[in-house]
Short mmCIF file of C-alpha atoms in Angstrom, two decimals:
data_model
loop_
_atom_site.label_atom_id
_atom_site.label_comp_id
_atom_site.label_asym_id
_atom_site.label_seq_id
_atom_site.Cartn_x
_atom_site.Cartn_y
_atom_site.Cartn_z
CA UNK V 1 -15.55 21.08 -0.12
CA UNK V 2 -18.67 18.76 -0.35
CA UNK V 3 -18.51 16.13 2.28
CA UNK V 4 -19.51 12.50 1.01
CA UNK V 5 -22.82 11.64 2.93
CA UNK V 6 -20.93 7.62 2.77
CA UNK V 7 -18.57 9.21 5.15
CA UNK V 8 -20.58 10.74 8.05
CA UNK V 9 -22.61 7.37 7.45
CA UNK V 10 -22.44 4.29 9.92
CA UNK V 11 -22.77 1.27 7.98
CA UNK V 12 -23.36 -1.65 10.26
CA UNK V 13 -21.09 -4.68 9.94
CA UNK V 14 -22.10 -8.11 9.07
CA UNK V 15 -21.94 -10.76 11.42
CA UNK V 16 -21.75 -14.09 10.05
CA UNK V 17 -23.93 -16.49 11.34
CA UNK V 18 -21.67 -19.61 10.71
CA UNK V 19 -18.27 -20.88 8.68
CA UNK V 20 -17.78 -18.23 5.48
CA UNK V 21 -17.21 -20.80 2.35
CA UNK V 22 -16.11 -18.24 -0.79
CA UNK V 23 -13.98 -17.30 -3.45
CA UNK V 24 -13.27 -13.76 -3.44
CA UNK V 25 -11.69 -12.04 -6.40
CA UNK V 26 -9.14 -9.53 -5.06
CA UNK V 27 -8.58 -6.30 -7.18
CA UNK V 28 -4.73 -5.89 -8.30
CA UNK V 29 -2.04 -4.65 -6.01
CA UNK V 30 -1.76 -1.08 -5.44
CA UNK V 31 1.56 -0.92 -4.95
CA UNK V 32 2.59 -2.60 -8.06
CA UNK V 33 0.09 -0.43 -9.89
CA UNK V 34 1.68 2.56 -8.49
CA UNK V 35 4.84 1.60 -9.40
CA UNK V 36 4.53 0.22 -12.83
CA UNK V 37 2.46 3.61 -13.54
CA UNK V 38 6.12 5.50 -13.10
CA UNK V 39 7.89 2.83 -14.77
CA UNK V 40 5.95 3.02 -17.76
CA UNK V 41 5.80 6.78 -17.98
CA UNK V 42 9.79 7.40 -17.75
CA UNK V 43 10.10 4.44 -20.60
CA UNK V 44 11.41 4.86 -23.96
CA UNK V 45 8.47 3.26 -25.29
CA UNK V 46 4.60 2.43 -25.00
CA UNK V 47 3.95 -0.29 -22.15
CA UNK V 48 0.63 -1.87 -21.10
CA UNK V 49 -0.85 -2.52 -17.39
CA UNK V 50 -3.21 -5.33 -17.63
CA UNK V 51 -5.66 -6.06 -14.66
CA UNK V 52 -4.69 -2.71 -12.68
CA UNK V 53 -6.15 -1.83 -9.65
CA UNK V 54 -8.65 1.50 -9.95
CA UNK V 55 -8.85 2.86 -6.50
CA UNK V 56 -8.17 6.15 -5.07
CA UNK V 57 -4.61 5.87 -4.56
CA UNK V 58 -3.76 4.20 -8.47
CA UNK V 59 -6.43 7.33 -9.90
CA UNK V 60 -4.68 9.83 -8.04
CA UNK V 61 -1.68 8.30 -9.49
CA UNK V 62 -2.54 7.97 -13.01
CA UNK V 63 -4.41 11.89 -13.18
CA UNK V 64 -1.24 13.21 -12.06
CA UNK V 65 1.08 11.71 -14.39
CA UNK V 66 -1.75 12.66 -17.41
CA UNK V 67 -0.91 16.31 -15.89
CA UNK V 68 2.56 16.38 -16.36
CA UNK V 69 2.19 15.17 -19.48
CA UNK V 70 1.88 11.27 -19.75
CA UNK V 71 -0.70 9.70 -22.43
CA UNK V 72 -2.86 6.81 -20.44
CA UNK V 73 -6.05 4.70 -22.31
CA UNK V 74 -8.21 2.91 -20.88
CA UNK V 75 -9.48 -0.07 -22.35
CA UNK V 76 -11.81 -2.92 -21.10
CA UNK V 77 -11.37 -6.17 -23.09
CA UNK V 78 -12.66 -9.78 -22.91
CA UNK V 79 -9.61 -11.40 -23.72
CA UNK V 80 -8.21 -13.80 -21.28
CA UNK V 81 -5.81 -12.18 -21.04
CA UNK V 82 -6.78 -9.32 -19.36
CA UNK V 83 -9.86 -10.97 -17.53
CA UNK V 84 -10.22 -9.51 -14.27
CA UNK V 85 -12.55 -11.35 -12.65
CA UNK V 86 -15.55 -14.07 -12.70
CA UNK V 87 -17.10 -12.32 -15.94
CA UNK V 88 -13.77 -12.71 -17.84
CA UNK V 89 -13.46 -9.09 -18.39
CA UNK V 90 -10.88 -6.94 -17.64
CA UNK V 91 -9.11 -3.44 -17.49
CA UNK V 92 -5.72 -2.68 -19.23
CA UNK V 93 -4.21 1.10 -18.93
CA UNK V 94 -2.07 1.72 -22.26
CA UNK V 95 0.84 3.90 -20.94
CA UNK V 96 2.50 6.20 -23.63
CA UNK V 97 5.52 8.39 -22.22
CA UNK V 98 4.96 11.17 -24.12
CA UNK V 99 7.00 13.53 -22.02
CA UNK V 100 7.10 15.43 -18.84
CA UNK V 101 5.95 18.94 -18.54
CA UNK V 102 4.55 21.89 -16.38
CA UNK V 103 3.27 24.59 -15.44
CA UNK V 104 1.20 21.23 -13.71
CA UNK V 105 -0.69 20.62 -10.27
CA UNK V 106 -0.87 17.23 -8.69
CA UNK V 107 -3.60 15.99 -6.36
CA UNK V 108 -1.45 13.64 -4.08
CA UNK V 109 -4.61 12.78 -1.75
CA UNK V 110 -3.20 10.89 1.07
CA UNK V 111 -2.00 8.50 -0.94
CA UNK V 112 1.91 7.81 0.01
CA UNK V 113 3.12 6.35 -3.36
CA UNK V 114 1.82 9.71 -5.29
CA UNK V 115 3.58 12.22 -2.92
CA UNK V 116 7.03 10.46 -2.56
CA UNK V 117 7.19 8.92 -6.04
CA UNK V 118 6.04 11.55 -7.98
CA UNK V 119 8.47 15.08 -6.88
CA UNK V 120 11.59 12.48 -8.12
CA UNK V 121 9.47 12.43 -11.83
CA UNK V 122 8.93 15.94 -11.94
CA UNK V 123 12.58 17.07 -11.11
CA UNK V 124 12.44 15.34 -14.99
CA UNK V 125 9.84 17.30 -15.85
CA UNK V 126 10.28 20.97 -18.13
CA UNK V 127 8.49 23.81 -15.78
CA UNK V 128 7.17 23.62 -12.57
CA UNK V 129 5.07 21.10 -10.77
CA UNK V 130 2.90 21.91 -7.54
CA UNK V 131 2.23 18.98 -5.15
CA UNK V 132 -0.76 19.14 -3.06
CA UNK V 133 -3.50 17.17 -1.37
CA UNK V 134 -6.05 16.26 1.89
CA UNK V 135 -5.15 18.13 5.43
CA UNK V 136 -3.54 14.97 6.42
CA UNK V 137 -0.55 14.72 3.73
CA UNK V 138 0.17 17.89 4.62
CA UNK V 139 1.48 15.95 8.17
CA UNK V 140 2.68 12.74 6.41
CA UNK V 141 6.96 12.87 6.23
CA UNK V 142 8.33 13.59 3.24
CA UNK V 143 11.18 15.71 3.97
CA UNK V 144 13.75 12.29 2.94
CA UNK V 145 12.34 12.55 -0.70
CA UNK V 146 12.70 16.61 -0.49
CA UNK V 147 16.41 16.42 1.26
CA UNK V 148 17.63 14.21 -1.31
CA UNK V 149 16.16 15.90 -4.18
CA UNK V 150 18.05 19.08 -2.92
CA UNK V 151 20.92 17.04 -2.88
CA UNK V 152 20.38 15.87 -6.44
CA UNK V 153 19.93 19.28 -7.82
CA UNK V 154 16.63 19.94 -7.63
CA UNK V 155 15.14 23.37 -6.96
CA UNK V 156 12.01 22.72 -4.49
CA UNK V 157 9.83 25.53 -2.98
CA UNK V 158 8.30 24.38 0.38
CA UNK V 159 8.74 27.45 2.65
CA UNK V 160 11.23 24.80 4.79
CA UNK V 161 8.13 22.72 5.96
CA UNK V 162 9.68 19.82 4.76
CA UNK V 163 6.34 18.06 3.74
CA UNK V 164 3.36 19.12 1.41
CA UNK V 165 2.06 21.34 -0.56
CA UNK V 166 5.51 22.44 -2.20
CA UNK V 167 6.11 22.87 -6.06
CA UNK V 168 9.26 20.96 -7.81
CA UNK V 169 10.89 23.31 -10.47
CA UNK V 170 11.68 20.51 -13.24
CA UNK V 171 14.75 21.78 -15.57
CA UNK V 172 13.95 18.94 -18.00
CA UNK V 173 16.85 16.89 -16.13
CA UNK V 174 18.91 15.79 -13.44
CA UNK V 175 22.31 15.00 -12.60
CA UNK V 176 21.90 12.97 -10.12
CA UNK V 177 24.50 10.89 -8.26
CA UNK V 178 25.01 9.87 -4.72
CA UNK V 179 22.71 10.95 -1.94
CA UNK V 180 22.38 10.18 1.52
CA UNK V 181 19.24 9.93 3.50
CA UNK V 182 17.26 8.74 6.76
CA UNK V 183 14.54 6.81 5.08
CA UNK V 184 13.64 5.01 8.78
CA UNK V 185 10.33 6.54 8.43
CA UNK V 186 9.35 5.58 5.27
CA UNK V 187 10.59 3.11 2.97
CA UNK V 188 9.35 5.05 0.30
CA UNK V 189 12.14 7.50 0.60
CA UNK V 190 14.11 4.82 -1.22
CA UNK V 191 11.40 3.51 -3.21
CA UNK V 192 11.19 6.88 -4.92
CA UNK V 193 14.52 7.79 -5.89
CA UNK V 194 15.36 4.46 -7.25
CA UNK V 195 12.28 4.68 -9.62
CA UNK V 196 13.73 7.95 -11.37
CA UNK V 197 16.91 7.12 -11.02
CA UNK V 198 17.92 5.22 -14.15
CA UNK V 199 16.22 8.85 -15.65
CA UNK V 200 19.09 10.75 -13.78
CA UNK V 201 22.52 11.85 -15.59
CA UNK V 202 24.65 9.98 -13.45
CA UNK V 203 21.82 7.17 -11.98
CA UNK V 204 21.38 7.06 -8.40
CA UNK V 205 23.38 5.78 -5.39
CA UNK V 206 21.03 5.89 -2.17
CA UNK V 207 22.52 5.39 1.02
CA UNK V 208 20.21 5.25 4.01
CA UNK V 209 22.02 7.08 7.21
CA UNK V 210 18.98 6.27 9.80
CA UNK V 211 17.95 3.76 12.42
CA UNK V 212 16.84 0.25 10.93
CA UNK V 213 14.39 0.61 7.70
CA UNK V 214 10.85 -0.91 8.00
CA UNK V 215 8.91 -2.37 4.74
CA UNK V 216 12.18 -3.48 3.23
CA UNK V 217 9.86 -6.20 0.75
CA UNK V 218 8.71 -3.20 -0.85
CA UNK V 219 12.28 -1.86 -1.74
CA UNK V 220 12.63 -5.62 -3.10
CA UNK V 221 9.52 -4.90 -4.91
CA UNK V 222 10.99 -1.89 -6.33
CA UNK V 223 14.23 -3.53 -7.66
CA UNK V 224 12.36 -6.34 -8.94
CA UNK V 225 10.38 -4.24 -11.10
CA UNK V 226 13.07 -1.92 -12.19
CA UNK V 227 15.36 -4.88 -13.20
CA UNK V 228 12.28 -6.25 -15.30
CA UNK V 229 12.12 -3.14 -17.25
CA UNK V 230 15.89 -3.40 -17.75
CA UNK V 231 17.33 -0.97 -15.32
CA UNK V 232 20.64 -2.21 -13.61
CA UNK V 233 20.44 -2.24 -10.10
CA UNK V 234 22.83 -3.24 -7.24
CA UNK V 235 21.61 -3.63 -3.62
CA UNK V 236 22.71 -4.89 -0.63
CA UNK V 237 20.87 -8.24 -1.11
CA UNK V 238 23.15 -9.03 -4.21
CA UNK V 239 26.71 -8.23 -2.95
CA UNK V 240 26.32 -4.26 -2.44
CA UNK V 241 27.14 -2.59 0.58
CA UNK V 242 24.76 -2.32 3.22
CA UNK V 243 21.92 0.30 2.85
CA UNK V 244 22.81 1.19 -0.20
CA UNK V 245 21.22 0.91 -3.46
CA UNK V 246 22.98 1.96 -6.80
CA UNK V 247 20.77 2.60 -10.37
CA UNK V 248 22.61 2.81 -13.72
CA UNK V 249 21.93 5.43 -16.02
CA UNK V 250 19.76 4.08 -18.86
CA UNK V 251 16.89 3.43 -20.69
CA UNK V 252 13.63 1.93 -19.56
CA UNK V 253 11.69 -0.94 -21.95
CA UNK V 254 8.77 -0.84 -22.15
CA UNK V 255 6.62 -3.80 -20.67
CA UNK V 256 3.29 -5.64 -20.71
CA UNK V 257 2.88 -6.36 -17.07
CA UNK V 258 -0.26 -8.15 -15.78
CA UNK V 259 -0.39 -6.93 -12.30
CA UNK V 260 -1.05 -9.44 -9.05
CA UNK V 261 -3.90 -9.54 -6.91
CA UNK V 262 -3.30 -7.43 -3.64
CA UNK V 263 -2.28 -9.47 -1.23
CA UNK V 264 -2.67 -7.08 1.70
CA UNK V 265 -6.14 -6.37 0.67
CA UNK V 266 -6.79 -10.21 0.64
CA UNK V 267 -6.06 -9.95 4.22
CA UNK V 268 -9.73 -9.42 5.87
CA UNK V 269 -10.97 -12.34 3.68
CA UNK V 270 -8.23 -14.61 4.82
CA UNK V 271 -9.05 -13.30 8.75
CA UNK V 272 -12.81 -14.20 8.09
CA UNK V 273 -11.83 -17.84 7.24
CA UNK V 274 -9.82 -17.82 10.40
CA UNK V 275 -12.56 -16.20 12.61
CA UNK V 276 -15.55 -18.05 11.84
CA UNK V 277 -13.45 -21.49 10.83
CA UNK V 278 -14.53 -20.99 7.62
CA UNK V 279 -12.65 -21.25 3.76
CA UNK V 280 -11.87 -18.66 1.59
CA UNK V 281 -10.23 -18.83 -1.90
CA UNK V 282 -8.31 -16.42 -3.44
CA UNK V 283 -7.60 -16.65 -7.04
CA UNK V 284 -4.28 -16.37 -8.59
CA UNK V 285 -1.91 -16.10 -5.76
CA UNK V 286 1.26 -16.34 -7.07
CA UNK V 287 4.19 -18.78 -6.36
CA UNK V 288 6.37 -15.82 -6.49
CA UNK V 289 5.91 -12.29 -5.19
CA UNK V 290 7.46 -9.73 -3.35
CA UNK V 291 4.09 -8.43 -1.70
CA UNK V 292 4.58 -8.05 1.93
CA UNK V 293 0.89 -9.89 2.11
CA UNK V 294 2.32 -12.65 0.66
CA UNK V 295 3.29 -13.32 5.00
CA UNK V 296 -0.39 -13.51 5.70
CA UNK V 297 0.10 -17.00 4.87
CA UNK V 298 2.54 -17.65 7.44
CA UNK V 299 1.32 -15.57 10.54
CA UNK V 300 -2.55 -16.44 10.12
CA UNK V 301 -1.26 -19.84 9.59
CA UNK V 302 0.46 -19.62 13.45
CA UNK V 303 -2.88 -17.81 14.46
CA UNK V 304 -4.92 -21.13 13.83
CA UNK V 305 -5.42 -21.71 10.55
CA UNK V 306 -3.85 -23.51 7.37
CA UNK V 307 -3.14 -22.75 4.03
CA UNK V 308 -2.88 -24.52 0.63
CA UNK V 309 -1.69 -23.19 -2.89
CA UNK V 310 -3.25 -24.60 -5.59
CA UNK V 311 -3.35 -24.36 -9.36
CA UNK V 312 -6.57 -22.54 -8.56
CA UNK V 313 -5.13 -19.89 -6.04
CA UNK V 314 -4.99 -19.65 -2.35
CA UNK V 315 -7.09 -21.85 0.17
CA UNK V 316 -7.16 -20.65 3.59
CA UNK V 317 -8.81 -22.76 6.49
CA UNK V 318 -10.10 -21.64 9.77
CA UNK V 319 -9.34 -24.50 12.61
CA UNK V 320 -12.31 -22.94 14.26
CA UNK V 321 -9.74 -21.58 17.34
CA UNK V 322 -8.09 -18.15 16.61
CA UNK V 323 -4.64 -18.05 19.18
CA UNK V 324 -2.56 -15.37 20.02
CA UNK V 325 0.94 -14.31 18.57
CA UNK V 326 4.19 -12.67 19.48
CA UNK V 327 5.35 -11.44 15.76
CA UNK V 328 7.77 -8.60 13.91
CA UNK V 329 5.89 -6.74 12.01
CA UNK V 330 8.09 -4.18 11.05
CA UNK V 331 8.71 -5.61 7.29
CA UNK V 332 4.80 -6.01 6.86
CA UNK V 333 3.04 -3.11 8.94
CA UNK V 334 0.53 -2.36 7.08
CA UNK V 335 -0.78 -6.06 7.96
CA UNK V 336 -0.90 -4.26 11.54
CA UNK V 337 -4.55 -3.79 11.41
CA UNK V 338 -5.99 -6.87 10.46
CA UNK V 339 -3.90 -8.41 12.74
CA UNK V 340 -4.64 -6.57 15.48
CA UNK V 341 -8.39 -7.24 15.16
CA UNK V 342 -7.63 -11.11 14.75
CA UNK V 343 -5.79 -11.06 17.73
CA UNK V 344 -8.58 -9.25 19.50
CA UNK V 345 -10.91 -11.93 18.85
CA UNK V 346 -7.97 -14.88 19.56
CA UNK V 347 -7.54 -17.51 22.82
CA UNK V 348 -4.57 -15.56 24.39
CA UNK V 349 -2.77 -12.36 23.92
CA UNK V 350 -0.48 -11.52 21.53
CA UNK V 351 2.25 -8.46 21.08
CA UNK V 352 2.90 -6.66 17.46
CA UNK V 353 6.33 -5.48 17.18
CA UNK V 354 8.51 -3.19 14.92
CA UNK V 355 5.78 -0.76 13.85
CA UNK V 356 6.34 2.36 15.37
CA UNK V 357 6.89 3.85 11.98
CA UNK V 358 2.71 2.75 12.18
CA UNK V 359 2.49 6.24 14.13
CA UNK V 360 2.70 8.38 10.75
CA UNK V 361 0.47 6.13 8.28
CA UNK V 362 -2.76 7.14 7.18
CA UNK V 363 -3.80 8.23 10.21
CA UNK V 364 -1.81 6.95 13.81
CA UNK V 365 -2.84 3.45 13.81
CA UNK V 366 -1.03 2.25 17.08
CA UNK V 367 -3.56 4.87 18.72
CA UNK V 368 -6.12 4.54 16.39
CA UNK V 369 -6.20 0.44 17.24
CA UNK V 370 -6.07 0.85 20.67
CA UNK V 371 -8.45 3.51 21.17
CA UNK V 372 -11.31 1.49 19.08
CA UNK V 373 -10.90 -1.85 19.84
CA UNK V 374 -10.63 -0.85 23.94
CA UNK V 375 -14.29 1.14 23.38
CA UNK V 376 -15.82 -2.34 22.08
CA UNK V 377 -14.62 -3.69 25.70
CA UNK V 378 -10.80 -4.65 24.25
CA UNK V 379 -8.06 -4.14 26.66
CA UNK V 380 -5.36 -2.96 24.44
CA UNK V 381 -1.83 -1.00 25.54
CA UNK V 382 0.41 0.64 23.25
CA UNK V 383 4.18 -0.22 23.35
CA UNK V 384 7.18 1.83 22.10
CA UNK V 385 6.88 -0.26 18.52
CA UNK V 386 3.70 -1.68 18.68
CA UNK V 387 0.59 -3.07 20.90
CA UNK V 388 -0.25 -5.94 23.39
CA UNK V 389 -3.48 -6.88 22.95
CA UNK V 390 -5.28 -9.16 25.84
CA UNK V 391 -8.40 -10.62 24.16
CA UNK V 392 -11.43 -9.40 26.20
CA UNK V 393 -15.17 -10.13 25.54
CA UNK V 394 -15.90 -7.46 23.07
CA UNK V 395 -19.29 -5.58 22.81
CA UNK V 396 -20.92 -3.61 20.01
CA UNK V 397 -20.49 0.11 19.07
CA UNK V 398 -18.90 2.38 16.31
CA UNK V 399 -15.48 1.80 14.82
CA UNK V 400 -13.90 4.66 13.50
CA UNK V 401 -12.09 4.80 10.82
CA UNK V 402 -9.79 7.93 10.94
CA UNK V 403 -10.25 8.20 7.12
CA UNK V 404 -7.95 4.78 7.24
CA UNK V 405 -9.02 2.26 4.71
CA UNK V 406 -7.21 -0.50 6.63
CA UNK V 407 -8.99 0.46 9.61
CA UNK V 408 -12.41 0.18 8.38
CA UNK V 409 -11.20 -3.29 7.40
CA UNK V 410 -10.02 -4.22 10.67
CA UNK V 411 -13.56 -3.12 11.78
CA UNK V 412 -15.15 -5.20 9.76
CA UNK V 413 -13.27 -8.32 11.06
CA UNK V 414 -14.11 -7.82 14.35
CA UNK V 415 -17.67 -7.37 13.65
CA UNK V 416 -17.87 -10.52 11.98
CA UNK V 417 -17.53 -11.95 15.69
CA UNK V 418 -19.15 -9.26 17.89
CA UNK V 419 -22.84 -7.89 17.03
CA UNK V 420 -23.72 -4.30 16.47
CA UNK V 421 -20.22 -2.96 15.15
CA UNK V 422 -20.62 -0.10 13.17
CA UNK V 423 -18.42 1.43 11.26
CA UNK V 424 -18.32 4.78 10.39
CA UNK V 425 -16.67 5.76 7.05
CA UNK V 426 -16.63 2.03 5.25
CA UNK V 427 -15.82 4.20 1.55
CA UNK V 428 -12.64 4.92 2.85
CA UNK V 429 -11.66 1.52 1.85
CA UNK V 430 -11.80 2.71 -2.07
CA UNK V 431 -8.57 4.20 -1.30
CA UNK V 432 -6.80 0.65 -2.67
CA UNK V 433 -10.04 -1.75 -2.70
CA UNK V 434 -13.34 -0.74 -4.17
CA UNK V 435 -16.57 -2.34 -3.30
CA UNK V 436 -15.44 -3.96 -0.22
CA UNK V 437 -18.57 -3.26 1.27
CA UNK V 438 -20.02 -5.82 -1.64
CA UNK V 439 -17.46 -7.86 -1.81
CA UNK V 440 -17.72 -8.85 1.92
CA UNK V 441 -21.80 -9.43 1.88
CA UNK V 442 -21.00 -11.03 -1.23
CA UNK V 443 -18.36 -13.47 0.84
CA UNK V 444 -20.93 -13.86 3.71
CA UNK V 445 -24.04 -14.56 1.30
CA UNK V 446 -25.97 -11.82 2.46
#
């Protein structure tokens, strides 16, 4: 394998030299990219994703449906709307479920969505389907999405590992039916049954068996967008029984779904407002959204800042003082990062809860955090679910990255306040944002 010289590289972070003032265009939400790719490819008819994110994690997504099968075009229009950005262009993917088939391999990367969403889809599929991907999704869990599938009917080869690479013998259908699963690891478990579900003979009725699930907005994002594509679905939230979900059997429409700005990935822009008492706007925030970064505007809010939704988008103020913060994270961990840096950089100390689940992401970010913010000078401690950070005068040196793209963009935040961070790896972040190194010179002016 030929190793990117970008990621051996140390690419020294900006510091600003006064109050950021910006609008920053945010690429599209991965996850609702992700998930309105498998939507759209178990449909009954064409569909349309207009303003979808292309990073890593969405390519990875679309090549492997193409490989089992699934017709995507590309197109770049002017309309409005599709416009992506300040140049009024913009991307739409034209999705044509065309049918699922193997013999097929699938290049999962490291990228969560592909390798839980994806072995539910090719149970569908006619032949076999091989799931594979970088040395560290062969550690990632998985064995909820395997267990179930067992449960389900599936045949699965994985020599009893329980995780990656494995190869899902697709019989061109499943039953389906109730399954039971401990999906406290990963909300995805859920996340990917329910997608195939309405696919299945008999539907789907999961029924989580574990300790309390984290990242429950993006199960809500996962109904949502299976209910908008007509699939009936009955959860907890709307009279159900408690951890479990139910899909009906049926057909999928079709859709022509604009997809949000990512919300998470707004996150470092909004913390560089708060940091330097600056502004930042983000265009088209929506009213409405089940995005778990949609509580950025709460919790940076309580960190010093203020917020404002306007016809335009989102206006975030910096106060100028950054303050510390006791908060639950476990709904919104992968705002762990970011937050962690902020509260590096804050008045008094703050403790992240709820995230022990943190400990199997991309890489282990509890240790990851603590390890590189305490070698700038931090004085971080891991807890059983989280981290207590005491804010400490911080110093320069590298930030690694861990092949993490939400720790090279917690690097970046703290280097925005502390001189001579470099951070080694920054083109990890095209795993879900592309050209952040430009688009955060771009924010500073530089």
């Amino acid at each position: 394998m030929t190793v990117n010289p970008a990621h051996s590289a140390l690419w020294p972070a900006p510091h600003a030299s006064g109050a950021v003032d910006a609008t920053v265009h945010v690429p599209g939400s991965k996850s609702v990219t992700n998930r309105a790719l498998v939507l759209a490819a178990l449909a009954s008819e064409p569909g349309w994703l207009r303003r979808p994110l292309r990073s890593r994690d969405t390519l990875l997504m679309a090549g492997a449906l193409r490989a089992m099968g699934v017709q995507i075009e590309e197109t770049v229009s002017s309309s409005s709307s599709v416009a992506g950005g300040p140049d009024g262009t913009g991307e739409a993917w034209r999705v044509l479920p065309t049918g699922l088939h193997g013999p097929a391999t699938v290049d999962v990367g490291n990228a969560g969505t592909v390798m839980r969403f994806l072995p539910p889809v090719a149970a569908l599929a006619d032949g076999p389907i091989r799931f594979d991907g970088d040395p560290r999704s062969y550690e990632r869990p998985l064995h909820g999405v395997i267990d179930a599938l067992r449960q389900l009917g599936a045949r699965i080869d994985d020599d009893g590992r329980g995780a990656l690479p494995l190869t899902v013998h697709g019989g061109g259908a499943l039953d389906g039916g109730p399954v039971s699963i401990d999906a406290s690891s990963s909300s995805q478990f859920v996340s990917a049954l329910l997608l195939s579900g309405p696919r299945y003979n008999q539907g789907v009725e999961v029924r989580h068996t574990g300790a309390s699930l984290p990242s429950l907005p993006h199960i809500r994002m996962t109904v949502d967008m299976l209910r908008a594509v007509g699939a009936q679905v009955d959860t907890p939230e709307s009279g159900g029984e408690p951890n479990v979900w139910r899909v009906t059997p049926g057909a999928l429409l079709g859709r022509d779904l604009t997809i949000e700005p990512d919300l998470s990935n707004a996150q470092p822009f909004l913390a560089a407002a708060l940091v330097t008492g600056g502004k930042v706007l983000i265009p088209d925030w929506p009213e409405r959204t089940t995005q778990p970064g949609d509580r950025l505007r709460e919790i940076f809010t309580e960190m010093g800042g203020s917020c404002e939704l306007t016809e335009f988008g989102l206006v975030f103020t910096g106060s100028g003082a950054v303050h510390g913060i006791d908060v639950d994270l476990s709904d919104v961990g992968e705002l762990t990062p970011g937050i962690a840096a902020v509260a590096a950089l804050a008045d008094s100390p703050s403790t992240l809860r709820g995230v022990a689940h943190l400990r199997l992401h991309e890489t282990d970010r509890l240790a990851a955090l603590t390890k590189e913010i305490n070698e700038l000078g931090g004085d971080v401690t891991e807890t059983a679910d989280g981290l207590h950070i005491r804010p400490r005068p911080l110093h320069g040196g590298v930030f690694h990255t861990y092949e993490d793209h939400r720790m090279a963009t917690a690097g970046a935040i703290i280097g925005l306040a502390v001189e001579g961070v470099r951070i080694e790896n920054v083109a990890t972040t095209a795993k879900t944002l592309p050209d952040f190194p430009e688009l955060w010179t771009g924010m500073l002016g530089q």
